[in-house]
mmCIF file of C-alpha atoms in Angstrom:
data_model
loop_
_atom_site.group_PDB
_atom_site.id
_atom_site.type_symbol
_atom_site.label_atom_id
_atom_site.label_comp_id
_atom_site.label_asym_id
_atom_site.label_seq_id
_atom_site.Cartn_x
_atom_site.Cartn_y
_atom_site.Cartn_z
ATOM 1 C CA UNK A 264 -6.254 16.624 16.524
ATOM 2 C CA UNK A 265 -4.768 14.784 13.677
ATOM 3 C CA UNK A 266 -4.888 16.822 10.214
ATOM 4 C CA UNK A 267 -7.358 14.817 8.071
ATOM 5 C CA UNK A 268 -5.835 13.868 4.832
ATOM 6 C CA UNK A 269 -7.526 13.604 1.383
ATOM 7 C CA UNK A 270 -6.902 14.051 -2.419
ATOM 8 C CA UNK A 271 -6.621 16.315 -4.909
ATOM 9 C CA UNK A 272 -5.547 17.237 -8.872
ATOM 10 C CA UNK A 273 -2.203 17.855 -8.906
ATOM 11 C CA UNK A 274 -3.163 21.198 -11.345
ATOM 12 C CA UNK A 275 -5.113 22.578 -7.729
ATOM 13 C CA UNK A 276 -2.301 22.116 -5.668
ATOM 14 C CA UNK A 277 -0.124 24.271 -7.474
ATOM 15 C CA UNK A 278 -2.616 27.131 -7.139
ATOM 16 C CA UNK A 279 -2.551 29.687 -3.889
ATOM 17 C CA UNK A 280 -6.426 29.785 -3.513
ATOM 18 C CA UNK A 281 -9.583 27.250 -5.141
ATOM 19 C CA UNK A 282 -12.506 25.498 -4.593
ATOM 20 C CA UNK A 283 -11.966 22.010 -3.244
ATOM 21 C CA UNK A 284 -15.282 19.818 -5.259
ATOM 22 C CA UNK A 285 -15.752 16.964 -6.394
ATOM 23 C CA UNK A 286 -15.956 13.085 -4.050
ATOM 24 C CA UNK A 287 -13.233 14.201 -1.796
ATOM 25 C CA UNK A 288 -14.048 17.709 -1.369
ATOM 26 C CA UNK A 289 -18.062 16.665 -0.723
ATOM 27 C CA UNK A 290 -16.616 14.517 1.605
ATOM 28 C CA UNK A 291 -14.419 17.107 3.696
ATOM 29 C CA UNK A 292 -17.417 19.752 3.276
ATOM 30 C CA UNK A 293 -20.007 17.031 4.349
ATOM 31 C CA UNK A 294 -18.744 14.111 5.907
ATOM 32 C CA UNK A 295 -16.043 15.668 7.935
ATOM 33 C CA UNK A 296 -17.947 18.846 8.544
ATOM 34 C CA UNK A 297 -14.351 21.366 8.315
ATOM 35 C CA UNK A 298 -15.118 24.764 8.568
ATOM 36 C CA UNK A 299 -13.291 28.358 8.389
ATOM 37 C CA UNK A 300 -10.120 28.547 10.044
ATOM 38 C CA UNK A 301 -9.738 24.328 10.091
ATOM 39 C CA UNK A 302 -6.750 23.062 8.559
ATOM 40 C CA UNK A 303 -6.461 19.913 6.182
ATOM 41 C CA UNK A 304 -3.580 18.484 3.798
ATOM 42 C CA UNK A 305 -3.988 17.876 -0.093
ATOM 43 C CA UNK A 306 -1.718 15.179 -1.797
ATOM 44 C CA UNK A 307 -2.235 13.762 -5.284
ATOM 45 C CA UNK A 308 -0.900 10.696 -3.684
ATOM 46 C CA UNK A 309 2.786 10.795 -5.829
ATOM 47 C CA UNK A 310 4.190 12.320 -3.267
ATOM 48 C CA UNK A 311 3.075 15.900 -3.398
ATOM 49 C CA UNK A 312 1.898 18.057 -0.503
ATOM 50 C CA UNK A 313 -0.159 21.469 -0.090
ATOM 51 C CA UNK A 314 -1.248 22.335 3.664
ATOM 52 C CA UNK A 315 -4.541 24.145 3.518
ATOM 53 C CA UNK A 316 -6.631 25.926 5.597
ATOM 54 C CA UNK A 317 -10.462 26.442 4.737
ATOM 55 C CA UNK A 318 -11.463 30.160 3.691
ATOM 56 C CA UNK A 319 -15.139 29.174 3.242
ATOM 57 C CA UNK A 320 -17.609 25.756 3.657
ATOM 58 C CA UNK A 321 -20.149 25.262 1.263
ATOM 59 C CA UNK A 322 -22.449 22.665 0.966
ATOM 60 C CA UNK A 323 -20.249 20.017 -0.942
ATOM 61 C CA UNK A 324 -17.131 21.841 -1.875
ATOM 62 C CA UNK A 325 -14.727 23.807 0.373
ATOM 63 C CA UNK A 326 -12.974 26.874 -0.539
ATOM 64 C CA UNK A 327 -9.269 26.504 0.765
ATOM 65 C CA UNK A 328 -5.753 28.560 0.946
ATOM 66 C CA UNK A 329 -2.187 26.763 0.187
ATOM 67 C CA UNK A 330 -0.252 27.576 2.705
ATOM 68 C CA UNK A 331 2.776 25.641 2.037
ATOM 69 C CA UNK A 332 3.755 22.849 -0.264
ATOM 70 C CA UNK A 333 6.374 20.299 -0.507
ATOM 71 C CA UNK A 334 7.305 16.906 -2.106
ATOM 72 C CA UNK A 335 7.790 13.520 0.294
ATOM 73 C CA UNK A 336 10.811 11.893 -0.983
ATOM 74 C CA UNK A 337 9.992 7.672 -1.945
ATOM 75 C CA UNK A 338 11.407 5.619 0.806
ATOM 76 C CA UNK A 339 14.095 2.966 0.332
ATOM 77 C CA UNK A 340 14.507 0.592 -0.263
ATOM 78 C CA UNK A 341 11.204 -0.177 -1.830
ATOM 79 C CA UNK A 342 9.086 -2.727 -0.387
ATOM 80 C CA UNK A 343 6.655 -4.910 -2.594
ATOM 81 C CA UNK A 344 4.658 -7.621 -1.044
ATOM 82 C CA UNK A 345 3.201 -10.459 -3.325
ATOM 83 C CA UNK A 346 0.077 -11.361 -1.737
ATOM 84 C CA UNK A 347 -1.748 -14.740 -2.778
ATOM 85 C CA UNK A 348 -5.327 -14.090 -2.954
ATOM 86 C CA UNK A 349 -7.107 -14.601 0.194
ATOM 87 C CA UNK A 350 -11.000 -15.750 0.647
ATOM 88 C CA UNK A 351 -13.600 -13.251 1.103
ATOM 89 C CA UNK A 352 -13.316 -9.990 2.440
ATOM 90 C CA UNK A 353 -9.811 -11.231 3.911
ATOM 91 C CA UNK A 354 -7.737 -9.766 0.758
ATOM 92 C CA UNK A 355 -8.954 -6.099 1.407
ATOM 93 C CA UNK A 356 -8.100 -6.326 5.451
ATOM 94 C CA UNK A 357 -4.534 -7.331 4.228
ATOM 95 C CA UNK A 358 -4.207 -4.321 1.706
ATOM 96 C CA UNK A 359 -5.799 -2.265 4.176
ATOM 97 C CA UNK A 360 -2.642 -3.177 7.007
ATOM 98 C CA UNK A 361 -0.414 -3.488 4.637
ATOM 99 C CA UNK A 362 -0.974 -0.109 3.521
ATOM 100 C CA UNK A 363 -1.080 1.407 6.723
ATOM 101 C CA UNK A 364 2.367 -0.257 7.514
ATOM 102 C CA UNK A 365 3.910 1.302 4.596
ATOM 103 C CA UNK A 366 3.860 -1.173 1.834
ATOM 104 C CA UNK A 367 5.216 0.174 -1.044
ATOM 105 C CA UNK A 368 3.649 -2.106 -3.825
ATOM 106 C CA UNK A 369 0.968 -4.624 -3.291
ATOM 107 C CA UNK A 370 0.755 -7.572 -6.234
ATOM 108 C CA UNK A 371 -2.318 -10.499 -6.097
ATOM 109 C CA UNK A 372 -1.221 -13.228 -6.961
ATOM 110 C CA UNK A 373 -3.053 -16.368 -7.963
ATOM 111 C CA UNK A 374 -1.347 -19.311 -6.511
ATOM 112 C CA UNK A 375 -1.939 -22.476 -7.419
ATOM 113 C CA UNK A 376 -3.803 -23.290 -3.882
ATOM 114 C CA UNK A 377 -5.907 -20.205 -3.627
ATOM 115 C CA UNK A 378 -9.559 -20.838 -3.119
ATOM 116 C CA UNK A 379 -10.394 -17.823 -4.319
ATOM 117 C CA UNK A 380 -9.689 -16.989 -8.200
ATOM 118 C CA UNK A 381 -10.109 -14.030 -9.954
ATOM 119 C CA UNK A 382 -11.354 -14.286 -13.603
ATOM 120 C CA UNK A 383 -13.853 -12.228 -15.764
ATOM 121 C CA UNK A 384 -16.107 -9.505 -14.145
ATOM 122 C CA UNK A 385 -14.833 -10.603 -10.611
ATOM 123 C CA UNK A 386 -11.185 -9.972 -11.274
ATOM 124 C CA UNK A 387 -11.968 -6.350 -12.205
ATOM 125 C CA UNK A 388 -13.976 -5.755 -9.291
ATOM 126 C CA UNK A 389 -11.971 -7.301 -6.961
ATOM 127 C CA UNK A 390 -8.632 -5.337 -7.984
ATOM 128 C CA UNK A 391 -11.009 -2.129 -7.988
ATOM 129 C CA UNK A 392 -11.744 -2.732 -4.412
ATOM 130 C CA UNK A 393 -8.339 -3.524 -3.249
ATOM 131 C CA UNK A 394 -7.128 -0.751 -5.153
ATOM 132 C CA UNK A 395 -10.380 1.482 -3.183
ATOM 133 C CA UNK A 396 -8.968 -0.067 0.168
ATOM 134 C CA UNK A 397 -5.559 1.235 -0.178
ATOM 135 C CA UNK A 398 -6.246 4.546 -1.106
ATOM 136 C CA UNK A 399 -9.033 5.211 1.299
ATOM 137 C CA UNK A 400 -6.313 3.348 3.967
ATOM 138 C CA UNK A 401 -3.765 5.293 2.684
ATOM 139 C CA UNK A 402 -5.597 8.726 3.642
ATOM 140 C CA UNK A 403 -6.242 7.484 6.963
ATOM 141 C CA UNK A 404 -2.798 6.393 7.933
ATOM 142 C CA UNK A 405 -1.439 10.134 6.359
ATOM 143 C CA UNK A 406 0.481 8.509 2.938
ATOM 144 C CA UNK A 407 1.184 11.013 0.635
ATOM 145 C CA UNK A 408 2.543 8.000 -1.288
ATOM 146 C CA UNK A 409 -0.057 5.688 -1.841
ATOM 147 C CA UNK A 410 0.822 2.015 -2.699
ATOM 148 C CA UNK A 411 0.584 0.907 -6.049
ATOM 149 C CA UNK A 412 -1.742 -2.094 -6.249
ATOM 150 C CA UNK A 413 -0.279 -4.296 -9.462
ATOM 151 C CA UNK A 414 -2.840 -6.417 -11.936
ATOM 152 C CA UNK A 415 -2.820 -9.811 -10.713
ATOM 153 C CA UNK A 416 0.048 -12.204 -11.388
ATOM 154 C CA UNK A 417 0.989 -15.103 -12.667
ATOM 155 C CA UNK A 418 3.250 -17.673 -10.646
ATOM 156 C CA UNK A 419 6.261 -16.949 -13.862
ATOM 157 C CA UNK A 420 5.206 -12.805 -13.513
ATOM 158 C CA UNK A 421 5.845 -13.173 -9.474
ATOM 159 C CA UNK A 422 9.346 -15.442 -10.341
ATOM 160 C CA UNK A 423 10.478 -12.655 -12.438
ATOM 161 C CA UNK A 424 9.812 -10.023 -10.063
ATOM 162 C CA UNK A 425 11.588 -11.909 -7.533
ATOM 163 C CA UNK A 426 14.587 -12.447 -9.822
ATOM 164 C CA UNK A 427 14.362 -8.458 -10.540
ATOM 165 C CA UNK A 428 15.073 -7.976 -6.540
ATOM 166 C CA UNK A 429 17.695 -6.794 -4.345
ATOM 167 C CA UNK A 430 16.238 -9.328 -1.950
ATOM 168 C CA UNK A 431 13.720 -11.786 -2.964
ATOM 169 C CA UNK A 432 11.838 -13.851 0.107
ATOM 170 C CA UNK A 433 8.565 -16.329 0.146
ATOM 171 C CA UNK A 434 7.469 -16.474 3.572
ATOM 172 C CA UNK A 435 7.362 -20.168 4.641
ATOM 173 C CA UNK A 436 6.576 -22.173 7.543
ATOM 174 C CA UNK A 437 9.152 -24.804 7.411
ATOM 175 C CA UNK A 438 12.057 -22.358 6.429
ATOM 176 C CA UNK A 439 15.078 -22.669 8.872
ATOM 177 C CA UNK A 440 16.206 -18.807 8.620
ATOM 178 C CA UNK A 441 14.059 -16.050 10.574
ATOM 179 C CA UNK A 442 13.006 -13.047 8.767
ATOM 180 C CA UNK A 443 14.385 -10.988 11.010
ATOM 181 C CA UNK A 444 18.258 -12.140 10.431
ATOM 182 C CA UNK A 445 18.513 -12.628 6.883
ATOM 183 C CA UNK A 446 20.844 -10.156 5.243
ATOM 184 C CA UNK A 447 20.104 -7.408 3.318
ATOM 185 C CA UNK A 448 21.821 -5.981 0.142
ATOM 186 C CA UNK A 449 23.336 -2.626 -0.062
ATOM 187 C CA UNK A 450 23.874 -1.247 -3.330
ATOM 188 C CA UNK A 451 27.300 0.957 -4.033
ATOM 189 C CA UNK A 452 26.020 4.296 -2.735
ATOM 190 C CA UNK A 453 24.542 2.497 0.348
ATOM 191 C CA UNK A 454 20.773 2.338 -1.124
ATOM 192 C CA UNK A 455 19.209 -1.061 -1.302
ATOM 193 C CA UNK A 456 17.223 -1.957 -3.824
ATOM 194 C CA UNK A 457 13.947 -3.431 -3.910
ATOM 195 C CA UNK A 458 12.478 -5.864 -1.229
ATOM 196 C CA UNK A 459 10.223 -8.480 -2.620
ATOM 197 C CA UNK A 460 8.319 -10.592 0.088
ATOM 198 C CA UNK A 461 5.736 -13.275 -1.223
ATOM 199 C CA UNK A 462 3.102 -14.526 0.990
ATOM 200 C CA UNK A 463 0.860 -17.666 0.036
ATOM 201 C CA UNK A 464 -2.412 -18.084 0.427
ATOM 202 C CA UNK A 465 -4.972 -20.367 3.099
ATOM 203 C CA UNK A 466 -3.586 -23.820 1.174
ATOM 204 C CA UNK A 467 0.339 -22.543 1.188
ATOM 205 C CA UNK A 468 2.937 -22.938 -1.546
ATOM 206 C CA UNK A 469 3.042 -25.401 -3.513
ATOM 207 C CA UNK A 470 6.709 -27.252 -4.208
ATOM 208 C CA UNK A 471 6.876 -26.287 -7.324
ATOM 209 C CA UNK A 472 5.893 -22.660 -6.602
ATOM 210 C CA UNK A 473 9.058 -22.817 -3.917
ATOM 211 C CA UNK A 474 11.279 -24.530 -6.560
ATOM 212 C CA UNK A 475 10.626 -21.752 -9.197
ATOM 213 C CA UNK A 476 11.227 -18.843 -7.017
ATOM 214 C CA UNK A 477 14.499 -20.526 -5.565
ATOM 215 C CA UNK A 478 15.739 -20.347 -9.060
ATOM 216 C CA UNK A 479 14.525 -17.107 -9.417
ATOM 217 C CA UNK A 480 16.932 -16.267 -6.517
ATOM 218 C CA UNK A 481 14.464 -15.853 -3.564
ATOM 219 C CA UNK A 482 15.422 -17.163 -0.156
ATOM 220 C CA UNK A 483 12.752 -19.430 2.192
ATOM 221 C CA UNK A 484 12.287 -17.023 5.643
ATOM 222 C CA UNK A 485 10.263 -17.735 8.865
ATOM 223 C CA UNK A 486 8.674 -15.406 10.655
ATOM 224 C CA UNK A 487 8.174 -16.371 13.570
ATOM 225 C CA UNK A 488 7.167 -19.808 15.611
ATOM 226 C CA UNK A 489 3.500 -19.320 15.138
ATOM 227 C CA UNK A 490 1.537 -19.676 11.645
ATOM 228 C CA UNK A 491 0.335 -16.372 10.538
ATOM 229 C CA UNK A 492 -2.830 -16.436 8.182
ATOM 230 C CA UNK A 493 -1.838 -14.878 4.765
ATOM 231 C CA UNK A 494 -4.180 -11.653 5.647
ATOM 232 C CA UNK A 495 -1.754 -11.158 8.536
ATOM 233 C CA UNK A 496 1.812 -11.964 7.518
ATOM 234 C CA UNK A 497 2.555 -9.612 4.992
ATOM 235 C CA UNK A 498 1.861 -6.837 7.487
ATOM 236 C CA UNK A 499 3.872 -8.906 9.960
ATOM 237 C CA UNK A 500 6.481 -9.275 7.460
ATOM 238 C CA UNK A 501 6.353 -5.447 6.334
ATOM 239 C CA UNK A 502 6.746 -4.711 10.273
ATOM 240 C CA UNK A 503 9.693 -6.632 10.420
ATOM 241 C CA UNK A 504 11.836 -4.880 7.156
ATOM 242 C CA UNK A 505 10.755 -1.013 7.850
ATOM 243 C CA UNK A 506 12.800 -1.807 10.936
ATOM 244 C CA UNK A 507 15.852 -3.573 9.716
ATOM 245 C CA UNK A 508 15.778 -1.318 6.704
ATOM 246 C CA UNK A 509 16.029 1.745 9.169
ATOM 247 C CA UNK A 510 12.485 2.851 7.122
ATOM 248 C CA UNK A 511 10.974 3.065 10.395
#
């Protein structure tokens, strides 16, 4: 049975022996029902570890032993997936896949075709559940690094990023080049840098969008002979890199 995962202060997993309260540790003591002698794994979601073992259940808190702790080194190169805001419930079923598939960073972006816009009350909501999604994803699919998931950007904020990158690629229908043979950068001690992928959303990218992450540096890629919908293609696209990258 597959350890369950959830998280913790970083203060508690630096101690031998406490009481594991609060959301997650009602949730272990409740929801998942561990008892004495069960084992489960702490992170604070930077990358630090504890493996525990229950001493004692309690109502809504678990009292729980260290047995071992260690850091999970970031993998590289880092991948960050600019994803234009999908409609409806849509956007959190691509961070949730995107997550699971190892996405490093997750942007929104609000493209100039997106039927869905984020303003006011609705763009803080909306970025607190996609920001829910991939941490309660990221538990499930055993990251001890969970994604970061950026404040929305701007079409110019997205260029830049894309200029910033090792590799820069908007996902596009009518490119000529697959995905899967562009070339990737190495940097001097063999460590590529980042890898940023932009997907658009239902009503694609706009010319002018493509023109001003061309001069940004970014390359046009297909990825494959059928048209993904933008929930789907930045996992597919993820999928693709963690392999060439040797991340997977």
């Amino acid at each position: 049975m597959t350890v369950p995962v959830f998280l913790a202060e970083p203060g508690d997993l630096a101690r031998r022996e406490f009481v594991f309260g609060g959301p997650e540790g009602r949730h272990a003591a409740a929801v998942r029902r561990l008892r004495a002698g069960e084992r489960l794994d702490l992170t604070d979601g930077a990358g630090a570890v504890a493996e525990c073992v229950v001493l004692d259940a309690g109502k809504d808190s678990l009292r729980v032993e260290v047995l071992r702790r260690y850091e999970v080194v970031p993998p590289r190169p880092r991948l960050v997936v600019v994803q234009g805001l999908p409609k409806g419930d849509r956007g959190e079923l691509a961070v949730e896949m995107m997550t699971e598939a190892g996405v490093d960073v997750i942007v929104p972006w609000s493209a100039a075709r997106c039927v869905t816009q984020w303003k006011g009350e609705r763009a803080a909501k909306s970025l607190a559940r996609w920001r829910s999604t991939a941490r309660e994803a990221g538990k499930q699919s055993r990251r001890f690094l969970l994604p970061e998931v950026t404040e929305p950007a701007t079409t110019s904020r997205v260029a830049a990023l894309l200029a910033e990158a090792a590799l820069g690629v908007v996902l596009h229908e009518e490119a000529a080049t697959p995905l899967s043979t562009l070339p990737l950068p190495a940097g001097d001690d063999g460590d590529i840098g980042d890898v940023v992928v932009v997907v658009g959303p239902e009503g694609g990218v706009t010319e002018e969008e493509i023109a001003a992450f061309r001069e940004a540096g970014a390359v046009a890629a297909l990825l494959g002979p059928t048209v993904l919908r933008t929930s789907t293609a930045g996992v597919a696209a993820a999928a693709v890199l963690q392999a060439r990258t040797g991340r997977w």
